[in-house]
Coordinates of C-alpha atoms in Angstrom, one line a residue:
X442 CA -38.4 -27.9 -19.5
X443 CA -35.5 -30.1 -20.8
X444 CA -33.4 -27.8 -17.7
X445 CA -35.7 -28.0 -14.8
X446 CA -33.4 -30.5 -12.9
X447 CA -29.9 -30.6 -15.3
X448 CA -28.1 -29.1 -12.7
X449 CA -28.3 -32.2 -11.1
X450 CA -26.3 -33.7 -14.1
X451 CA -23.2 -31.3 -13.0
X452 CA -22.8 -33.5 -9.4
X453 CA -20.8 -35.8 -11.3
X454 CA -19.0 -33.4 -14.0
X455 CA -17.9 -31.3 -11.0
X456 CA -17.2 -33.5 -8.6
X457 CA -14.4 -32.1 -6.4
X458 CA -11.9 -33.3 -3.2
X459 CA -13.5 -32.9 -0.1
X460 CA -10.0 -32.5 1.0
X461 CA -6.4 -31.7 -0.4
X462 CA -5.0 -31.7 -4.3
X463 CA -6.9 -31.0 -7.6
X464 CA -10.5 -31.4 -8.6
X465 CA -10.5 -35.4 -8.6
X466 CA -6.9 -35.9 -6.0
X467 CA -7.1 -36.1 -2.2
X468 CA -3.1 -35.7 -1.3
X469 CA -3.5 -36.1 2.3
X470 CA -2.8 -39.7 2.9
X471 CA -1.2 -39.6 6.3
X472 CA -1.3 -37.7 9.7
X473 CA 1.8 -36.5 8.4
X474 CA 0.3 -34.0 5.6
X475 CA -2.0 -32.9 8.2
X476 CA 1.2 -31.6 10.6
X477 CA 2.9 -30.3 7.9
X478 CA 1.4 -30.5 4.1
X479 CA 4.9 -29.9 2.7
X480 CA 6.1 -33.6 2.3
X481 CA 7.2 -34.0 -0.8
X482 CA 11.0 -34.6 -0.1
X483 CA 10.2 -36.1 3.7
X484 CA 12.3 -39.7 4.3
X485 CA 9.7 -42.0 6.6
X486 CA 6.9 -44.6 6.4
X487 CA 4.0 -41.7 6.8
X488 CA 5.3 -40.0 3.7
X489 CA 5.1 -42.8 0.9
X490 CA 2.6 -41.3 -0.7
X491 CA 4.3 -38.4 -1.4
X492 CA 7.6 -39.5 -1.9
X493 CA 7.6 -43.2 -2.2
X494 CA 11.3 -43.4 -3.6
X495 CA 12.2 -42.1 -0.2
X496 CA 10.8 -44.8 2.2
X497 CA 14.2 -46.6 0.4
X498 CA 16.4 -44.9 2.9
X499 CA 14.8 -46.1 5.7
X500 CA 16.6 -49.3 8.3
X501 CA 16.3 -52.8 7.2
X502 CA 12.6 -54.7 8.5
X503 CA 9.0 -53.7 9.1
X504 CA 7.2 -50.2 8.6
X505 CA 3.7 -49.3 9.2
X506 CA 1.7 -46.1 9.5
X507 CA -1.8 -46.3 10.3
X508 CA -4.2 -43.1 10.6
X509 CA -7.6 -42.2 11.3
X510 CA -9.1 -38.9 10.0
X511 CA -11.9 -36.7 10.1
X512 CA -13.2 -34.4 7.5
X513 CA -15.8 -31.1 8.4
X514 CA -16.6 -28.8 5.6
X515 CA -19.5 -26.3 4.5
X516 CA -20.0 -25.7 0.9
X517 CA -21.9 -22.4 0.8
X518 CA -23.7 -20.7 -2.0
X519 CA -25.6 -16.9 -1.7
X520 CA -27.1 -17.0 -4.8
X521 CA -29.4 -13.7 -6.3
X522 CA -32.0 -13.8 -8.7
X523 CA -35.1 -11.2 -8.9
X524 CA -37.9 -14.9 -9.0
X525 CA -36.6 -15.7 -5.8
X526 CA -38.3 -13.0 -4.6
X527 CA -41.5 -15.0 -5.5
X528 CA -41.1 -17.6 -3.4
X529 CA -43.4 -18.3 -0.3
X530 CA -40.4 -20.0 1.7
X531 CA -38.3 -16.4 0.9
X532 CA -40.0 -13.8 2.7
X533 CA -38.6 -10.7 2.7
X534 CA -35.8 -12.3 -0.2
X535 CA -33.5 -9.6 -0.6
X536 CA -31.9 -9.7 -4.0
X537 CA -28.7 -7.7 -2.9
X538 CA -28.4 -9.8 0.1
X539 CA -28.8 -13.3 -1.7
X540 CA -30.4 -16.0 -0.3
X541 CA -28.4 -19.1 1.7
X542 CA -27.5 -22.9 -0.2
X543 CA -25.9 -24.5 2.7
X544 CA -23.8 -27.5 1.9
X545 CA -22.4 -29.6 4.2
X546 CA -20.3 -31.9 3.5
X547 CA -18.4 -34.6 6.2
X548 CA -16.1 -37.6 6.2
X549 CA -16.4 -39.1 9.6
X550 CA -14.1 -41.8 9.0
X551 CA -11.0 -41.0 6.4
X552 CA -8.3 -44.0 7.0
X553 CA -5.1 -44.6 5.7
X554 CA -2.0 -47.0 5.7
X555 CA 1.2 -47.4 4.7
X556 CA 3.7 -50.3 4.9
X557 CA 6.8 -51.0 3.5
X558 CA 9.8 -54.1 4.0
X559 CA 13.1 -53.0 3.6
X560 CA 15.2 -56.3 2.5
X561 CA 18.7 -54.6 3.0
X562 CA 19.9 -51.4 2.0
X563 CA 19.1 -51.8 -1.6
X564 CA 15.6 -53.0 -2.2
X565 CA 12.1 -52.0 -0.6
X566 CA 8.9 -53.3 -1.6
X567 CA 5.7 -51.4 -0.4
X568 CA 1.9 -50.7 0.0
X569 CA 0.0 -47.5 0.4
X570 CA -4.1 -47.6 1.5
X571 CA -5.8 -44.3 1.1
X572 CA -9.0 -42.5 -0.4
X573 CA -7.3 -40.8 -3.1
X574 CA -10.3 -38.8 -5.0
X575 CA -13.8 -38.3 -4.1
X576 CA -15.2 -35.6 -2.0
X577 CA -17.1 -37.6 0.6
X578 CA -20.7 -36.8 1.5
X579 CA -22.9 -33.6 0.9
X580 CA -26.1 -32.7 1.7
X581 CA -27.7 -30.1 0.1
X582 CA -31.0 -29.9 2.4
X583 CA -32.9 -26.9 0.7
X584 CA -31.8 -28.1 -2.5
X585 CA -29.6 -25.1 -4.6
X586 CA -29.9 -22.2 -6.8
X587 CA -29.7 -23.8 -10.2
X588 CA -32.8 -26.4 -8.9
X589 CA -35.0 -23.1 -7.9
X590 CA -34.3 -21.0 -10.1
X591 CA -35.7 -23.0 -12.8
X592 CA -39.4 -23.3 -10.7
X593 CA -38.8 -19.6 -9.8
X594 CA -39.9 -18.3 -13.2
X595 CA -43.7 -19.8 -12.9
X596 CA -44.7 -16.3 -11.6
X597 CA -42.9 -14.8 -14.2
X598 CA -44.0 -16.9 -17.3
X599 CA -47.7 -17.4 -16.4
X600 CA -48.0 -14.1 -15.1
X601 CA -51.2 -13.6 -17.6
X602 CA -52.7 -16.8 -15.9
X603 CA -52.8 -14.8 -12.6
X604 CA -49.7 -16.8 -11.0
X605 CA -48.0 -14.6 -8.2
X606 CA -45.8 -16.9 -6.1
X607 CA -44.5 -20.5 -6.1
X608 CA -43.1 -23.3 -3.8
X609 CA -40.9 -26.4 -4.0
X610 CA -39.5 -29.6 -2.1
X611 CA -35.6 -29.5 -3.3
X612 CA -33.2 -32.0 -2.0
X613 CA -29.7 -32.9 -3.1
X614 CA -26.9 -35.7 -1.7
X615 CA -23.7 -36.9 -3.3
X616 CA -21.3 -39.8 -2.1
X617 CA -18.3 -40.0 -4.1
X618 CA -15.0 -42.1 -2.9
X619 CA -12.0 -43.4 -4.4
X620 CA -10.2 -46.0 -3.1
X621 CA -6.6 -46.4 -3.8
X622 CA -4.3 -49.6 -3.5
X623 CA -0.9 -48.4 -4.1
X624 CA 1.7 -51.6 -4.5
X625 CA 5.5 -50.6 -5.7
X626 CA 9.3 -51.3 -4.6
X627 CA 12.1 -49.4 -4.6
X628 CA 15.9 -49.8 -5.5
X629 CA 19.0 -47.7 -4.6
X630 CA 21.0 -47.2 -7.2
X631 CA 23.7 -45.6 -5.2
X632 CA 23.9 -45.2 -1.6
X633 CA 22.3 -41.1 -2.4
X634 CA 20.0 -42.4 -5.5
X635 CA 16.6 -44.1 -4.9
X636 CA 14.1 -45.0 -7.6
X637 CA 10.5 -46.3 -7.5
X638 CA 8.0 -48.2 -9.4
X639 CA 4.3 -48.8 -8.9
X640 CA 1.2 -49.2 -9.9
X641 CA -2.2 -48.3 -8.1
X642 CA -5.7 -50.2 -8.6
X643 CA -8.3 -47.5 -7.8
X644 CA -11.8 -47.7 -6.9
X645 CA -14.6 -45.3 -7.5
X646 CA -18.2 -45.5 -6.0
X647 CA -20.5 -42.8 -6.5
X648 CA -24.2 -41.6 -5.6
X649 CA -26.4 -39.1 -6.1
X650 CA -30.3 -38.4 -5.1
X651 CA -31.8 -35.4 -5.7
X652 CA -35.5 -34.1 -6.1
X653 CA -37.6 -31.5 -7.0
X654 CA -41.1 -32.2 -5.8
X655 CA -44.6 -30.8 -4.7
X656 CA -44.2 -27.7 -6.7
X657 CA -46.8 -25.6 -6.2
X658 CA -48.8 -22.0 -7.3
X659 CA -50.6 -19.2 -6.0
X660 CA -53.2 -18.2 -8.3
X661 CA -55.1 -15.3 -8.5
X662 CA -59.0 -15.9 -7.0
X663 CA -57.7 -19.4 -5.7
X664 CA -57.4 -20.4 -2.1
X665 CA -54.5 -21.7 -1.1
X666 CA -51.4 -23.0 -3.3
X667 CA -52.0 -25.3 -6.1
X668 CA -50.0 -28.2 -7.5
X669 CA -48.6 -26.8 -10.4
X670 CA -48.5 -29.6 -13.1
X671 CA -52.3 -30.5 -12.3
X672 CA -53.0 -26.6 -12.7
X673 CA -51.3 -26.3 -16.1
X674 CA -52.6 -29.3 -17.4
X675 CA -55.6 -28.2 -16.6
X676 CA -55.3 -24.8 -18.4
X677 CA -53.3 -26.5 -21.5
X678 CA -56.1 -28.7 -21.9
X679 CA -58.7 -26.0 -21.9
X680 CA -56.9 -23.6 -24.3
X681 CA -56.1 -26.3 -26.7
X682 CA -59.8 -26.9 -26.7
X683 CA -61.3 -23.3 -26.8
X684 CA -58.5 -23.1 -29.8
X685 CA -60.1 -26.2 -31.7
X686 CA -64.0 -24.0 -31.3
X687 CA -62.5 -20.8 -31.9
X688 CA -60.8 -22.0 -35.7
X689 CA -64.0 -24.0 -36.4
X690 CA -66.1 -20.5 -35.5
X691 CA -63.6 -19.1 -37.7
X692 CA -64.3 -21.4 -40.8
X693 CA -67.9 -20.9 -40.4
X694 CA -68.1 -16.9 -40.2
X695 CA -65.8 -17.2 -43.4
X696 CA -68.2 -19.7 -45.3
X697 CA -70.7 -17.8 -44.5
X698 CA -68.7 -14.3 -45.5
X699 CA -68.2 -12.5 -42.2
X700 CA -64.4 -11.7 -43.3
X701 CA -63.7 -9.4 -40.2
X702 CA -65.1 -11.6 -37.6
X703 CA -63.4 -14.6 -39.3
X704 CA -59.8 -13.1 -38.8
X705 CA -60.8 -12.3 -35.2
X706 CA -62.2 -15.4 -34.1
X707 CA -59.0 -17.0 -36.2
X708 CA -56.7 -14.5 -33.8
X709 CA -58.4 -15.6 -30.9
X710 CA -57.2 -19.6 -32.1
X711 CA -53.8 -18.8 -32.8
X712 CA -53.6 -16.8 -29.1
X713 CA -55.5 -19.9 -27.4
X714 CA -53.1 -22.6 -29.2
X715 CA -49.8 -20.2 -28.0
X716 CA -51.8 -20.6 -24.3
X717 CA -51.7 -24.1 -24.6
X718 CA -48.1 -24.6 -26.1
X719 CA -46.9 -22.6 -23.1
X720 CA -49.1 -23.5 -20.3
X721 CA -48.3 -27.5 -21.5
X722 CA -44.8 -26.9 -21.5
X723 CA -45.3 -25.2 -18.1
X724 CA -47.0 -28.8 -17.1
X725 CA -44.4 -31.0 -18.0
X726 CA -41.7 -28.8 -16.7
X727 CA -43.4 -29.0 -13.0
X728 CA -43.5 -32.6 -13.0
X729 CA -41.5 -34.6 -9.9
X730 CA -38.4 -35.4 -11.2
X731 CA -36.3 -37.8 -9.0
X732 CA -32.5 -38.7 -9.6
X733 CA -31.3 -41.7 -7.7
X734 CA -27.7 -43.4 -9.8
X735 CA -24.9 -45.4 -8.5
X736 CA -21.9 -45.1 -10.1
X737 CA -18.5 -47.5 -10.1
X738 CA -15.5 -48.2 -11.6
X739 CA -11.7 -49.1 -11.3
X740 CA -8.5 -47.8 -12.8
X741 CA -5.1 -47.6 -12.8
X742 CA -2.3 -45.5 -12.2
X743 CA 1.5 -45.9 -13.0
X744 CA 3.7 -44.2 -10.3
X745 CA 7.4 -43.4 -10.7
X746 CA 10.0 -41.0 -8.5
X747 CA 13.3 -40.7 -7.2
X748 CA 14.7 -39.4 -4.0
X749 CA 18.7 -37.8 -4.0
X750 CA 20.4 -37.6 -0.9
X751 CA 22.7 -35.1 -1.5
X752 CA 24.3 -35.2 1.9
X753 CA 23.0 -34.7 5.4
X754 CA 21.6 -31.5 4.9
X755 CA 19.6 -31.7 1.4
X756 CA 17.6 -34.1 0.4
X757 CA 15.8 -34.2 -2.9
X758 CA 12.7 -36.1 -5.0
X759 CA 10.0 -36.2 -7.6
X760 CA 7.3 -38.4 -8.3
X761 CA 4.9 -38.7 -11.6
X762 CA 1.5 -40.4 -11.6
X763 CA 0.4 -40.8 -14.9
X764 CA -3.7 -40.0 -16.2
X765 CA -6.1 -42.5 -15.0
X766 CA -8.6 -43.3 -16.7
X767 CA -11.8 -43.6 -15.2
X768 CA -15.2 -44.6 -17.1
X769 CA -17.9 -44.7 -14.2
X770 CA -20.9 -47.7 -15.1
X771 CA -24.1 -46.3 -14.1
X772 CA -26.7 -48.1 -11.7
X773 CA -29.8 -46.4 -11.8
X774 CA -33.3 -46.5 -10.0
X775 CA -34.6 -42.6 -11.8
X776 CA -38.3 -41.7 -12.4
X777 CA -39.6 -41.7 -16.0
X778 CA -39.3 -38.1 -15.9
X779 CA -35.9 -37.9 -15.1
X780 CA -35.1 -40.6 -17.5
X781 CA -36.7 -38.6 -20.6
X782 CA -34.9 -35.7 -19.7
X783 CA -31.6 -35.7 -21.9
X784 CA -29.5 -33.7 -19.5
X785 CA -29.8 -36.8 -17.2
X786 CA -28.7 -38.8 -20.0
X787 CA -25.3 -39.1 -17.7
X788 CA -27.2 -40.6 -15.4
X789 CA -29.3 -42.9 -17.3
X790 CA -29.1 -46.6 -16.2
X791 CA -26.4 -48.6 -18.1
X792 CA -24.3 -45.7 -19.5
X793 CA -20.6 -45.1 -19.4
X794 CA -18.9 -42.1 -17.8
X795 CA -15.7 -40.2 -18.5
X796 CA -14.3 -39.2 -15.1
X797 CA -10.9 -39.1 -15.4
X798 CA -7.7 -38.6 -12.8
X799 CA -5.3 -36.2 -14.3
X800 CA -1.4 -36.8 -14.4
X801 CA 0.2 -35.5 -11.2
X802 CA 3.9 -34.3 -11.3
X803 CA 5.6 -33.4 -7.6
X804 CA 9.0 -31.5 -6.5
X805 CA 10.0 -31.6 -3.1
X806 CA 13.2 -30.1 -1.3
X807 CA 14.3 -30.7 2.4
X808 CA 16.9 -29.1 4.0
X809 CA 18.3 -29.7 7.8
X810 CA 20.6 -27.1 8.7
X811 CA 21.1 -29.5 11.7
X812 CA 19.9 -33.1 12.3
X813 CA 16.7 -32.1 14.6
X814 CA 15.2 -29.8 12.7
X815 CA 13.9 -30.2 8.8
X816 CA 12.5 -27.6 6.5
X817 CA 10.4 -28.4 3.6
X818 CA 9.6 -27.1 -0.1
X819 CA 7.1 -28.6 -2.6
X820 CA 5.8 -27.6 -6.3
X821 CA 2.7 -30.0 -7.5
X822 CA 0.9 -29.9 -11.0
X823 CA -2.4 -31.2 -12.3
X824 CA -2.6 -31.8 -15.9
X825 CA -6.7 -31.3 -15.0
X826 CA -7.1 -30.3 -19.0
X827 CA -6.2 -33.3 -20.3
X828 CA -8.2 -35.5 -18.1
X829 CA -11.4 -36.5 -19.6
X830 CA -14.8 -35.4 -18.4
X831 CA -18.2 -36.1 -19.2
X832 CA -19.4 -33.5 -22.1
X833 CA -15.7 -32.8 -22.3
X834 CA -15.8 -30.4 -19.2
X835 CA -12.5 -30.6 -19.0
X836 CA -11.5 -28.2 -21.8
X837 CA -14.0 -25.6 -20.4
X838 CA -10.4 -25.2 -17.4
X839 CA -8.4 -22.0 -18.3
X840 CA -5.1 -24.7 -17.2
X841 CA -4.4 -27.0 -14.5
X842 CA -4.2 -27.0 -11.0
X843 CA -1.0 -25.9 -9.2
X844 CA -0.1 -26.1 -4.9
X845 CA 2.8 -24.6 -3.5
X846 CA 4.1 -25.9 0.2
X847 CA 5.9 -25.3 2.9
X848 CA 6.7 -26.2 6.3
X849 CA 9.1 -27.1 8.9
X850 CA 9.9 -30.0 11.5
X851 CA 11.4 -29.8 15.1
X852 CA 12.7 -32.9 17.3
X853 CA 12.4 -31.0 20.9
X854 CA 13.6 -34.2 22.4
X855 CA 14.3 -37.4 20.7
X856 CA 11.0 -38.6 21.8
X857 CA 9.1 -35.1 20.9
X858 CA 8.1 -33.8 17.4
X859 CA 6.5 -30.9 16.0
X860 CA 5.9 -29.5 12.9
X861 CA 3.7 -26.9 11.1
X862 CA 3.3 -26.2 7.4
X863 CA 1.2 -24.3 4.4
X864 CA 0.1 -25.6 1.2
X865 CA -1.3 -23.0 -1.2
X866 CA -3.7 -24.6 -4.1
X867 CA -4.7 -22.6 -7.6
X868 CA -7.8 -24.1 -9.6
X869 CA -7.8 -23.3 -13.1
X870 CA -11.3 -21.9 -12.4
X871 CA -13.5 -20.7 -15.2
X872 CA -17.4 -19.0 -15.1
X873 CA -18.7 -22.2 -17.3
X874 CA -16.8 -24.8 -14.7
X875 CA -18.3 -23.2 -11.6
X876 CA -21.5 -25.0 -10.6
X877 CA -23.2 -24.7 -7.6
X878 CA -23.6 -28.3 -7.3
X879 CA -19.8 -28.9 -6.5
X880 CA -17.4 -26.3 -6.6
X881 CA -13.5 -25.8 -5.7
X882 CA -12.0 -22.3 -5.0
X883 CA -8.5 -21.1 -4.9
X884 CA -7.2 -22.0 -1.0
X885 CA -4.7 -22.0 1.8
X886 CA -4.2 -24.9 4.0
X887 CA -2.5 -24.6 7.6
X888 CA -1.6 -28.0 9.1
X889 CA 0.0 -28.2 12.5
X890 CA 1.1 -31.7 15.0
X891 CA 2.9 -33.2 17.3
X892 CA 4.6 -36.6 17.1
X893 CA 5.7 -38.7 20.2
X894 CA 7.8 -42.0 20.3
X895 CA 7.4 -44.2 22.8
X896 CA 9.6 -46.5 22.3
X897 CA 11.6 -47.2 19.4
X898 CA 9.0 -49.2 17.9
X899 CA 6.4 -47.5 18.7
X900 CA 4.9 -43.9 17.6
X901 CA 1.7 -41.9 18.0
X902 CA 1.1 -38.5 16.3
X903 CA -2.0 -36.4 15.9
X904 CA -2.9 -33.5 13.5
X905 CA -5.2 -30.4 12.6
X906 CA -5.4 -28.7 9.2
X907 CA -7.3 -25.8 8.3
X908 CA -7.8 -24.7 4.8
X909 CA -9.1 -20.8 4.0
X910 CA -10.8 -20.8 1.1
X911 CA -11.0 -17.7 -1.4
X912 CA -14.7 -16.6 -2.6
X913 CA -15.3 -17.0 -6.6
X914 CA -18.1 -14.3 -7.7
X915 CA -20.3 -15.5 -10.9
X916 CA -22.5 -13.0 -13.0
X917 CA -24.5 -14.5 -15.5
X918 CA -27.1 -12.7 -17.5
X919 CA -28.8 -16.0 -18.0
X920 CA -29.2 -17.4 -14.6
X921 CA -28.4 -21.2 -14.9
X922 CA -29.9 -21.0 -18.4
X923 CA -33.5 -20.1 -17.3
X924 CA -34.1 -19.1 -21.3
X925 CA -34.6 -22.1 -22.5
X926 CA -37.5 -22.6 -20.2
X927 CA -38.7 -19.1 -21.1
X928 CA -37.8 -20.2 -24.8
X929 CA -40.0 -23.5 -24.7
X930 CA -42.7 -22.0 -22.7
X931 CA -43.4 -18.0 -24.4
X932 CA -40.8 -18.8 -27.5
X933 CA -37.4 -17.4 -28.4
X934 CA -37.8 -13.8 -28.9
X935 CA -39.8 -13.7 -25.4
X936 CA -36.8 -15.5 -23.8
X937 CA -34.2 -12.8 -25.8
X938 CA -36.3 -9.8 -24.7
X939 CA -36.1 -11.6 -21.1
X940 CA -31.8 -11.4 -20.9
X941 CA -32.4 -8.1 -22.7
X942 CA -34.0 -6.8 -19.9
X943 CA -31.8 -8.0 -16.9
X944 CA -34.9 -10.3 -15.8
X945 CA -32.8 -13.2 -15.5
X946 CA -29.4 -11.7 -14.2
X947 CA -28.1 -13.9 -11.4
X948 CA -25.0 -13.7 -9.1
X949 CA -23.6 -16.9 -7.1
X950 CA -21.0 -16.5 -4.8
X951 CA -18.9 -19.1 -3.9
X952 CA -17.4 -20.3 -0.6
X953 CA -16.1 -23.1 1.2
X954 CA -14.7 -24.4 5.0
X955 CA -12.8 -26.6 5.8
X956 CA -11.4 -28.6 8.9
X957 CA -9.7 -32.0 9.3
X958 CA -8.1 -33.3 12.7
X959 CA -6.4 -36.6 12.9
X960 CA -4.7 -39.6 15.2
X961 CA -2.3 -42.0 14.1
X962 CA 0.2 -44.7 15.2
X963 CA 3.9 -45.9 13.4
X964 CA 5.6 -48.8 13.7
X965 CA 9.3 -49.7 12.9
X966 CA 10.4 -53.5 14.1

């Protein structure tokens, strides 16, 4: 019973980027990335985020870069367990084909802005305005695998009671945003050397809501479906009674010397009082159980890089962001169920979280074999290991995140820019990380733009990336940990013989889309 709803304690453990970078990193901060993700090494206002020694190079006076985003993704799970089979909602439930967990998750509105004053050609101070973590909104409408699976095994553990299906309301939602405030300056050291300092002041604000409610029965004899926590109450209470009058017969036939009727009547106690352990446990384990917790907190991260101009063809830079640490302060409105529940104790009202950023390390190289056109290299590096998580999640990673990028910029005219570029992205993904609640697989992103300018103050540019996701394939011979209910409920070797069998095999199979198109303006004066 203690795992009916602890999936729900993974939304914040596994929270992931709605779009670009690591687990916990959104690295598309401009309309820039979405043209061409490889900016590492690129010299201009749109790329001070990724290489903030950079904007150093640029003329003397005022630069801003302002854009407007919009994030589109599904986060799809086919999950396959045998109890799904006994589902009312999952007629003809296939357990080869799997059955649907459709996430969907959207950003309508991702902004950013970067600004920067170049004094002379020596010193630059500037400001970068981005959500840098936090993967947006999903909505899980039908709720997911590890929430069903749990209720799924009512027809399978009270089978001797005459169940033979269930139902269930399931519902999941999570909002989780970062907010980054990027302030740092930047000095030449020669006229081909740049450094830079900063720090940012991040935001976090979280929330999840998620229920399972209404769950329900068929019954053999019975007419219709029948709430299931008033129906095992029911029975628990009955069989701990007929226990209590079968001992007490039991005492009696052996006062009066009726040895073999004794032991049976004593047999038929011990039987009734297993009934009621497990039909009880049954009851609690079917109670609503609501999760509602706001969650916020602010860090901050030291930045530091460097940008060599070689010459007019190379260019080169780096940048570090140190571990932030993050320790989310919960704010929490949970029924009494949830809250007596200790895998919800993450989310109980008043306690601390571990969420930390991990240490970012960048490479970039840009080389223009003539002015108008520049082609781009990047290495990034997560240290997502190190970075604490809630039950130390972190060290279930095989190693940290790594991207590779490329891409490639062409000035048509002097007014007329456009540029493509790839970014690939490896998650140091492991069986015991991969939760259906939030989830990151192994991708390729595909950004491609154009950028006008109007005048020589003004610019406008626009942007589309794509990301193809890879699908991660889970096997688990105990399906989201469905033992320990069978444990609690029929005891431990019941549960064993259970995963003996294959009775609780289950298969997830993860996949993700994504799509983000964007508008922006510059500004030089």
């Amino acid at each position: 019973m203690k795992r009916i709803f602890a999936a729900a304690s993974l939304a914040a453990v596994c929270s992931t980027s709605a779009l670009a970078g690591g687990y916990l990193t959104n690295t598309n901060q401009s309309i820039a990335f979405l043209r061409n993700p490889s900016q590492d090494a690129m010299i201009g206002i749109s790329a001070l985020y990724n290489n903030p020694a950079g904007v150093t190079f640029l003329d003397k006076g005022f630069h801003f870069s302002l854009g407007l985003m919009n994030v589109n993704q599904q986060r799809n799970v086919t999950s396959s367990f045998a109890p799904f089979a006994y589902g009312v909602r999952n007629a003809g439930y296939d357990n080869k084909v799997g059955k649907l967990f459709k996430g969907e998750a959207i950003a309508p509105i991702v902004p950013s802005l970067q600004a920067s004053y170049n004094f002379n050609d020596k010193w630059a101070v500037s400001f970068d305005f981005g959500i840098v973590g936090g993967g947006g909104k999903c909505e899980f409408a039908q709720g997911l695998g590890s929430f069903e699976s749990q209720v799924a095994l009512l027809p399978v553990l009270g089978s001797k009671v005459g169940i033979k299906a269930y139902d269930v309301e399931s519902y999941m939602r999570g909002r989780a945003y970062q907010f980054g405030f990027q302030l740092g300056a930047g000095y030449k050291i020669t006229d081909n050397l740049s450094l830079y300092g900063g720090v940012r002041v991040s935001y976090s604000t979280n929330n999840y809501f998620g229920y399972l409610r209404n769950i329900s029965v068929a019954v053999e004899g019975a007419t219709g479906m029948l709430n299931a926590n008033e129906y095992f109450t029911n029975l628990s209470s009955q069989a701990q009674f007929n226990a209590g009058q079968a001992a007490l017969k039991a005492e009696q036939l052996a006062e009066e010397g009726a040895i073999e009727q004794a032991q049976e009547y004593a047999a038929m106690a011990e039987e009734l009082k297993q009934s009621a352990i497990t039909t009880g446990t049954l009851a609690v384990a079917t109670q609503d159980v609501e999760l509602n917790c706001d969650q916020v907190a602010w860090g901050l991260t030291p930045v530091i890089g460097l940008d060599w101009k070689l010459n007019e063809h190379w260019n080169f830079a780096a940048k570090y962001e140190f571990k932030t640490k993050i320790r989310l302060k919960n704010e929490s409105a949970n029924s009494a169920s949830a809250d007596n529940l200790a895998a919800l104790n993450q989310f109980k009202h008043g306690n601390k979280v571990a969420d930390d950023v991990p240490a970012i390390l960048t490479l970039g190289a840009q080389y223009s074999p003539i002015s108008s056109v520049r082609i781009n290299a990047g290495y990034h590096y997560y240290w997502d290991k190190q970075a604490t998580r809630y039950g130390e999640a972190n060290k279930l990673l095989s190693g940290g995140t790594f991207e590779v990028t490329a891409g490639a910029e062409w000035d048509i005219t002097k007014a007329l820019t456009v540029s493509a570029g790839w970014q690939l992205t490896n998650y140091p993904n492991t069986d015991p990380v991969m939760r259906d609640i939030s989830f990151a697989t192994n991708s390729n992103s595909f950004g491609i733009g154009v950028k006008y300018q109007i005048n020589k103050t003004i610019g406008v540019e626009a942007g589309y990336l794509q990301t193809f996701y890879q699908q991660y394939d889970k096997v688990s011979a105990d399906y989201n940990g469905t033992s320990s209910i069978a444990g609690l409920a029929a005891g431990p070797e019941a549960a064993g013989a259970l995963v003996a069998s294959g009775a609780l095999t289950g298969t997830d199979h993860f996949k993700r889309e994504n799509r983000v198109i964007g508008l922006g303006v510059t500004l030089d004066f």
